[in-house]
Amino acid sequence: MLRRLDRGTSDRPNTACLAAARDQVDTAAAFAIEAAGSGDLLGVSGFGAIDRHEKRATFAPIWTIGRLNEAVLVSHVAHLMTRYAFEVLEVERAELHLDWRLRRMLDLYVDLGFRCEGRLRAYFAADEDPSADAAVLSMVRSEWPSVVRRQRAVLAGETWRYRLPSDRPP
């Protein structure tokens, strides 16, 4: 489950600040990743950039505390963040930049309907290690209706699927 974090209304303002400090995630676009049943914190994520004029949202990295299978958690968070981008922010394009060496994660996002648009050389700078290339992955609004069905089918076996802060039971 994603829960919006911000300084004004969050009961976890320190978590919002942590999310904002990581990769300059705006606190207004930061989310706690929580277990649906217990509310335990599983990680943080958000949007690194939201360009309302260009109608584009760029996902920030997903930081987890390692209590769940990483692929399952990333799949759910990617689904929820994509839903939030298209259904709440109403953007035309959702994108993310992923370390090119993380092939398993790249494949996971492609399986969820993102398209790999290419490789940016030396995108992730490092102080001691060589800089890392980034894969640019994206999805556009016109693809969303068919992709959301595919994502839901992929995630159907999980107990905490389809949840957004704005979701209400029918």
PDB file of C-alpha atoms in Angstrom:
ATOM      1  CA  MET A   1       0.000   0.000   0.000  1.00  0.00           C
ATOM      2  CA  LEU A   2       1.233   3.522  -0.744  1.00  0.00           C
ATOM      3  CA  ARG A   3       0.538   6.290   1.730  1.00  0.00           C
ATOM      4  CA  ARG A   4       1.303   9.877   0.841  1.00  0.00           C
ATOM      5  CA  LEU A   5       3.886  11.525   3.061  1.00  0.00           C
ATOM      6  CA  ASP A   6       4.070  15.256   3.590  1.00  0.00           C
ATOM      7  CA  ARG A   7       5.005  17.589   6.385  1.00  0.00           C
ATOM      8  CA  GLY A   8       1.532  19.049   6.761  1.00  0.00           C
ATOM      9  CA  THR A   9      -0.606  15.940   7.147  1.00  0.00           C
ATOM     10  CA  SER A  10       1.691  12.969   7.624  1.00  0.00           C
ATOM     11  CA  ASP A  11       1.970  11.242  10.955  1.00  0.00           C
ATOM     12  CA  ARG A  12       5.477  10.262   9.817  1.00  0.00           C
ATOM     13  CA  PRO A  13       7.134  13.578   8.866  1.00  0.00           C
ATOM     14  CA  ASN A  14      10.634  12.163   9.394  1.00  0.00           C
ATOM     15  CA  THR A  15       9.962   9.464   6.807  1.00  0.00           C
ATOM     16  CA  ALA A  16       8.819  12.170   4.376  1.00  0.00           C
ATOM     17  CA  CYS A  17      12.058  14.066   4.960  1.00  0.00           C
ATOM     18  CA  LEU A  18      14.067  10.862   4.453  1.00  0.00           C
ATOM     19  CA  ALA A  19      12.289  10.227   1.161  1.00  0.00           C
ATOM     20  CA  ALA A  20      12.882  13.828   0.091  1.00  0.00           C
ATOM     21  CA  ALA A  21      16.550  13.663   0.994  1.00  0.00           C
ATOM     22  CA  ARG A  22      17.030  10.595  -1.174  1.00  0.00           C
ATOM     23  CA  ASP A  23      17.461  11.750  -4.764  1.00  0.00           C
ATOM     24  CA  GLN A  24      15.593  15.032  -4.202  1.00  0.00           C
ATOM     25  CA  VAL A  25      12.120  13.520  -4.007  1.00  0.00           C
ATOM     26  CA  ASP A  26       9.640  16.317  -3.372  1.00  0.00           C
ATOM     27  CA  THR A  27       7.917  15.689  -0.025  1.00  0.00           C
ATOM     28  CA  ALA A  28       4.568  16.375  -1.706  1.00  0.00           C
ATOM     29  CA  ALA A  29       5.281  13.423  -4.005  1.00  0.00           C
ATOM     30  CA  ALA A  30       6.774  11.036  -1.436  1.00  0.00           C
ATOM     31  CA  PHE A  31       5.068   7.826  -0.376  1.00  0.00           C
ATOM     32  CA  ALA A  32       5.551   5.306   2.392  1.00  0.00           C
ATOM     33  CA  ILE A  33       5.325   1.705   1.232  1.00  0.00           C
ATOM     34  CA  GLU A  34       3.393  -0.100   3.936  1.00  0.00           C
ATOM     35  CA  ALA A  35       2.147  -3.623   4.506  1.00  0.00           C
ATOM     36  CA  ALA A  36      -1.628  -3.528   4.013  1.00  0.00           C
ATOM     37  CA  GLY A  37      -2.501  -5.552   7.102  1.00  0.00           C
ATOM     38  CA  SER A  38      -0.058  -4.292   9.710  1.00  0.00           C
ATOM     39  CA  GLY A  39       0.897  -0.870   8.380  1.00  0.00           C
ATOM     40  CA  ASP A  40       4.581  -1.772   8.844  1.00  0.00           C
ATOM     41  CA  LEU A  41       6.936   0.406   6.839  1.00  0.00           C
ATOM     42  CA  LEU A  42       8.477  -1.565   3.949  1.00  0.00           C
ATOM     43  CA  GLY A  43      10.188   1.313   2.151  1.00  0.00           C
ATOM     44  CA  VAL A  44       9.757   4.719   0.570  1.00  0.00           C
ATOM     45  CA  SER A  45       9.344   5.972  -2.968  1.00  0.00           C
ATOM     46  CA  GLY A  46       7.996   8.933  -4.853  1.00  0.00           C
ATOM     47  CA  PHE A  47       8.415  11.025  -7.944  1.00  0.00           C
ATOM     48  CA  GLY A  48      11.804  12.581  -8.593  1.00  0.00           C
ATOM     49  CA  ALA A  49      10.235  15.115 -10.933  1.00  0.00           C
ATOM     50  CA  ILE A  50       6.722  16.122 -11.903  1.00  0.00           C
ATOM     51  CA  ASP A  51       6.524  18.458 -14.879  1.00  0.00           C
ATOM     52  CA  ARG A  52       2.937  19.667 -15.008  1.00  0.00           C
ATOM     53  CA  HIS A  53       3.517  21.757 -18.142  1.00  0.00           C
ATOM     54  CA  GLU A  54       4.910  18.797 -20.095  1.00  0.00           C
ATOM     55  CA  LYS A  55       2.561  16.377 -18.272  1.00  0.00           C
ATOM     56  CA  ARG A  56       5.422  14.073 -17.349  1.00  0.00           C
ATOM     57  CA  ALA A  57       6.277  12.283 -14.089  1.00  0.00           C
ATOM     58  CA  THR A  58       9.638  10.664 -13.399  1.00  0.00           C
ATOM     59  CA  PHE A  59       9.734   7.961 -10.741  1.00  0.00           C
ATOM     60  CA  ALA A  60      12.324   8.202  -7.999  1.00  0.00           C
ATOM     61  CA  PRO A  61      14.088   5.003  -6.956  1.00  0.00           C
ATOM     62  CA  ILE A  62      12.255   2.588  -4.671  1.00  0.00           C
ATOM     63  CA  TRP A  63      14.064   2.151  -1.351  1.00  0.00           C
ATOM     64  CA  THR A  64      13.131  -0.973   0.563  1.00  0.00           C
ATOM     65  CA  ILE A  65      14.112  -2.320   3.938  1.00  0.00           C
ATOM     66  CA  GLY A  66      14.300  -5.874   2.610  1.00  0.00           C
ATOM     67  CA  ARG A  67      11.405  -7.533   4.438  1.00  0.00           C
ATOM     68  CA  LEU A  68       9.623  -8.784   1.321  1.00  0.00           C
ATOM     69  CA  ASN A  69      10.660 -10.366  -1.926  1.00  0.00           C
ATOM     70  CA  GLU A  70      12.149  -7.401  -3.792  1.00  0.00           C
ATOM     71  CA  ALA A  71      10.623  -8.301  -7.156  1.00  0.00           C
ATOM     72  CA  VAL A  72       7.129  -8.590  -5.641  1.00  0.00           C
ATOM     73  CA  LEU A  73       7.472  -5.286  -3.808  1.00  0.00           C
ATOM     74  CA  VAL A  74       8.899  -3.419  -6.805  1.00  0.00           C
ATOM     75  CA  SER A  75       6.149  -4.842  -9.048  1.00  0.00           C
ATOM     76  CA  HIS A  76       3.429  -3.592  -6.718  1.00  0.00           C
ATOM     77  CA  VAL A  77       5.001  -0.199  -6.155  1.00  0.00           C
ATOM     78  CA  ALA A  78       5.593   0.293  -9.886  1.00  0.00           C
ATOM     79  CA  HIS A  79       1.929  -0.565 -10.514  1.00  0.00           C
ATOM     80  CA  LEU A  80       0.689   1.838  -7.840  1.00  0.00           C
ATOM     81  CA  MET A  81       3.029   4.655  -8.868  1.00  0.00           C
ATOM     82  CA  THR A  82       2.008   4.248 -12.506  1.00  0.00           C
ATOM     83  CA  ARG A  83      -1.660   4.359 -11.514  1.00  0.00           C
ATOM     84  CA  TYR A  84      -1.012   7.453  -9.441  1.00  0.00           C
ATOM     85  CA  ALA A  85       0.810   9.142 -12.332  1.00  0.00           C
ATOM     86  CA  PHE A  86      -1.972   8.523 -14.851  1.00  0.00           C
ATOM     87  CA  GLU A  87      -5.076   8.585 -12.652  1.00  0.00           C
ATOM     88  CA  VAL A  88      -4.222  11.261 -10.073  1.00  0.00           C
ATOM     89  CA  LEU A  89      -1.518  13.441 -11.629  1.00  0.00           C
ATOM     90  CA  GLU A  90      -3.065  12.923 -15.083  1.00  0.00           C
ATOM     91  CA  VAL A  91       0.269  12.948 -16.892  1.00  0.00           C
ATOM     92  CA  GLU A  92       0.814  11.914 -20.494  1.00  0.00           C
ATOM     93  CA  ARG A  93       4.089  10.117 -19.761  1.00  0.00           C
ATOM     94  CA  ALA A  94       5.503   8.187 -16.800  1.00  0.00           C
ATOM     95  CA  GLU A  95       9.190   7.362 -16.907  1.00  0.00           C
ATOM     96  CA  LEU A  96      12.058   6.076 -14.838  1.00  0.00           C
ATOM     97  CA  HIS A  97      15.811   5.756 -15.108  1.00  0.00           C
ATOM     98  CA  LEU A  98      17.230   2.444 -13.954  1.00  0.00           C
ATOM     99  CA  ASP A  99      20.840   1.329 -13.611  1.00  0.00           C
ATOM    100  CA  TRP A 100      21.577  -0.530 -16.858  1.00  0.00           C
ATOM    101  CA  ARG A 101      23.387  -3.295 -14.946  1.00  0.00           C
ATOM    102  CA  LEU A 102      20.194  -4.254 -13.079  1.00  0.00           C
ATOM    103  CA  ARG A 103      18.953  -6.501 -15.875  1.00  0.00           C
ATOM    104  CA  ARG A 104      16.491  -8.405 -13.683  1.00  0.00           C
ATOM    105  CA  MET A 105      14.812  -5.148 -12.625  1.00  0.00           C
ATOM    106  CA  LEU A 106      14.826  -3.892 -16.206  1.00  0.00           C
ATOM    107  CA  ASP A 107      13.068  -7.090 -17.305  1.00  0.00           C
ATOM    108  CA  LEU A 108      10.581  -6.728 -14.439  1.00  0.00           C
ATOM    109  CA  TYR A 109       9.563  -3.227 -15.589  1.00  0.00           C
ATOM    110  CA  VAL A 110       9.323  -4.382 -19.216  1.00  0.00           C
ATOM    111  CA  ASP A 111       7.072  -7.257 -18.086  1.00  0.00           C
ATOM    112  CA  LEU A 112       4.856  -4.642 -16.401  1.00  0.00           C
ATOM    113  CA  GLY A 113       4.431  -2.795 -19.704  1.00  0.00           C
ATOM    114  CA  PHE A 114       7.199  -0.201 -19.653  1.00  0.00           C
ATOM    115  CA  ARG A 115       9.188   0.252 -22.840  1.00  0.00           C
ATOM    116  CA  CYS A 116      12.945   0.532 -22.776  1.00  0.00           C
ATOM    117  CA  GLU A 117      13.700   3.583 -24.906  1.00  0.00           C
ATOM    118  CA  GLY A 118      17.447   3.348 -24.736  1.00  0.00           C
ATOM    119  CA  ARG A 119      20.563   3.811 -22.712  1.00  0.00           C
ATOM    120  CA  LEU A 120      22.006   7.015 -21.279  1.00  0.00           C
ATOM    121  CA  ARG A 121      25.759   6.742 -20.900  1.00  0.00           C
ATOM    122  CA  ALA A 122      27.341   7.629 -17.533  1.00  0.00           C
ATOM    123  CA  TYR A 123      23.980   8.838 -16.183  1.00  0.00           C
ATOM    124  CA  PHE A 124      24.533   7.786 -12.553  1.00  0.00           C
ATOM    125  CA  ALA A 125      27.684   9.484 -11.292  1.00  0.00           C
ATOM    126  CA  ALA A 126      29.767   7.862  -8.575  1.00  0.00           C
ATOM    127  CA  ASP A 127      32.559   9.238  -6.415  1.00  0.00           C
ATOM    128  CA  GLU A 128      34.780   6.162  -6.356  1.00  0.00           C
ATOM    129  CA  ASP A 129      33.342   3.662  -8.834  1.00  0.00           C
ATOM    130  CA  PRO A 130      32.903   4.296 -12.543  1.00  0.00           C
ATOM    131  CA  SER A 131      29.680   6.055 -13.492  1.00  0.00           C
ATOM    132  CA  ALA A 132      26.806   3.769 -14.449  1.00  0.00           C
ATOM    133  CA  ASP A 133      24.670   3.865 -17.561  1.00  0.00           C
ATOM    134  CA  ALA A 134      20.904   4.190 -17.218  1.00  0.00           C
ATOM    135  CA  ALA A 135      18.078   2.494 -19.046  1.00  0.00           C
ATOM    136  CA  VAL A 136      15.249   4.903 -19.855  1.00  0.00           C
ATOM    137  CA  LEU A 137      11.876   3.194 -19.400  1.00  0.00           C
ATOM    138  CA  SER A 138       8.532   4.813 -20.077  1.00  0.00           C
ATOM    139  CA  MET A 139       4.835   4.382 -20.564  1.00  0.00           C
ATOM    140  CA  VAL A 140       2.422   6.830 -22.197  1.00  0.00           C
ATOM    141  CA  ARG A 141      -1.213   7.476 -21.373  1.00  0.00           C
ATOM    142  CA  SER A 142      -2.554   5.803 -24.540  1.00  0.00           C
ATOM    143  CA  GLU A 143      -0.882   2.526 -23.469  1.00  0.00           C
ATOM    144  CA  TRP A 144      -2.232   2.646 -19.915  1.00  0.00           C
ATOM    145  CA  PRO A 145      -5.689   1.010 -20.389  1.00  0.00           C
ATOM    146  CA  SER A 146      -4.222  -2.197 -21.837  1.00  0.00           C
ATOM    147  CA  VAL A 147      -1.174  -2.163 -19.558  1.00  0.00           C
ATOM    148  CA  VAL A 148      -3.217  -1.810 -16.363  1.00  0.00           C
ATOM    149  CA  ARG A 149      -5.111  -5.005 -17.245  1.00  0.00           C
ATOM    150  CA  ARG A 150      -1.833  -6.834 -17.836  1.00  0.00           C
ATOM    151  CA  GLN A 151      -0.341  -5.497 -14.592  1.00  0.00           C
ATOM    152  CA  ARG A 152      -3.377  -6.591 -12.608  1.00  0.00           C
ATOM    153  CA  ALA A 153      -3.128 -10.073 -14.117  1.00  0.00           C
ATOM    154  CA  VAL A 154       0.571 -10.274 -13.175  1.00  0.00           C
ATOM    155  CA  LEU A 155      -0.152  -9.117  -9.608  1.00  0.00           C
ATOM    156  CA  ALA A 156      -3.459 -10.962  -9.115  1.00  0.00           C
ATOM    157  CA  GLY A 157      -2.079 -13.511  -6.659  1.00  0.00           C
ATOM    158  CA  GLU A 158      -0.915 -10.925  -4.142  1.00  0.00           C
ATOM    159  CA  THR A 159      -3.061  -9.944  -1.153  1.00  0.00           C
ATOM    160  CA  TRP A 160      -2.321  -6.203  -1.145  1.00  0.00           C
ATOM    161  CA  ARG A 161      -2.890  -5.410  -4.803  1.00  0.00           C
ATOM    162  CA  TYR A 162      -4.501  -2.363  -6.457  1.00  0.00           C
ATOM    163  CA  ARG A 163      -4.330  -0.017  -3.481  1.00  0.00           C
ATOM    164  CA  LEU A 164      -3.838   3.721  -3.713  1.00  0.00           C
ATOM    165  CA  PRO A 165      -4.408   6.352  -1.044  1.00  0.00           C
ATOM    166  CA  SER A 166      -7.389   7.538  -3.096  1.00  0.00           C
ATOM    167  CA  ASP A 167      -8.928   4.063  -3.513  1.00  0.00           C
ATOM    168  CA  ARG A 168     -12.296   3.524  -1.896  1.00  0.00           C
ATOM    169  CA  PRO A 169     -14.204   0.256  -1.615  1.00  0.00           C
ATOM    170  CA  PRO A 170     -17.087   0.033  -4.120  1.00  0.00           C
TER     171      PRO A 170
END
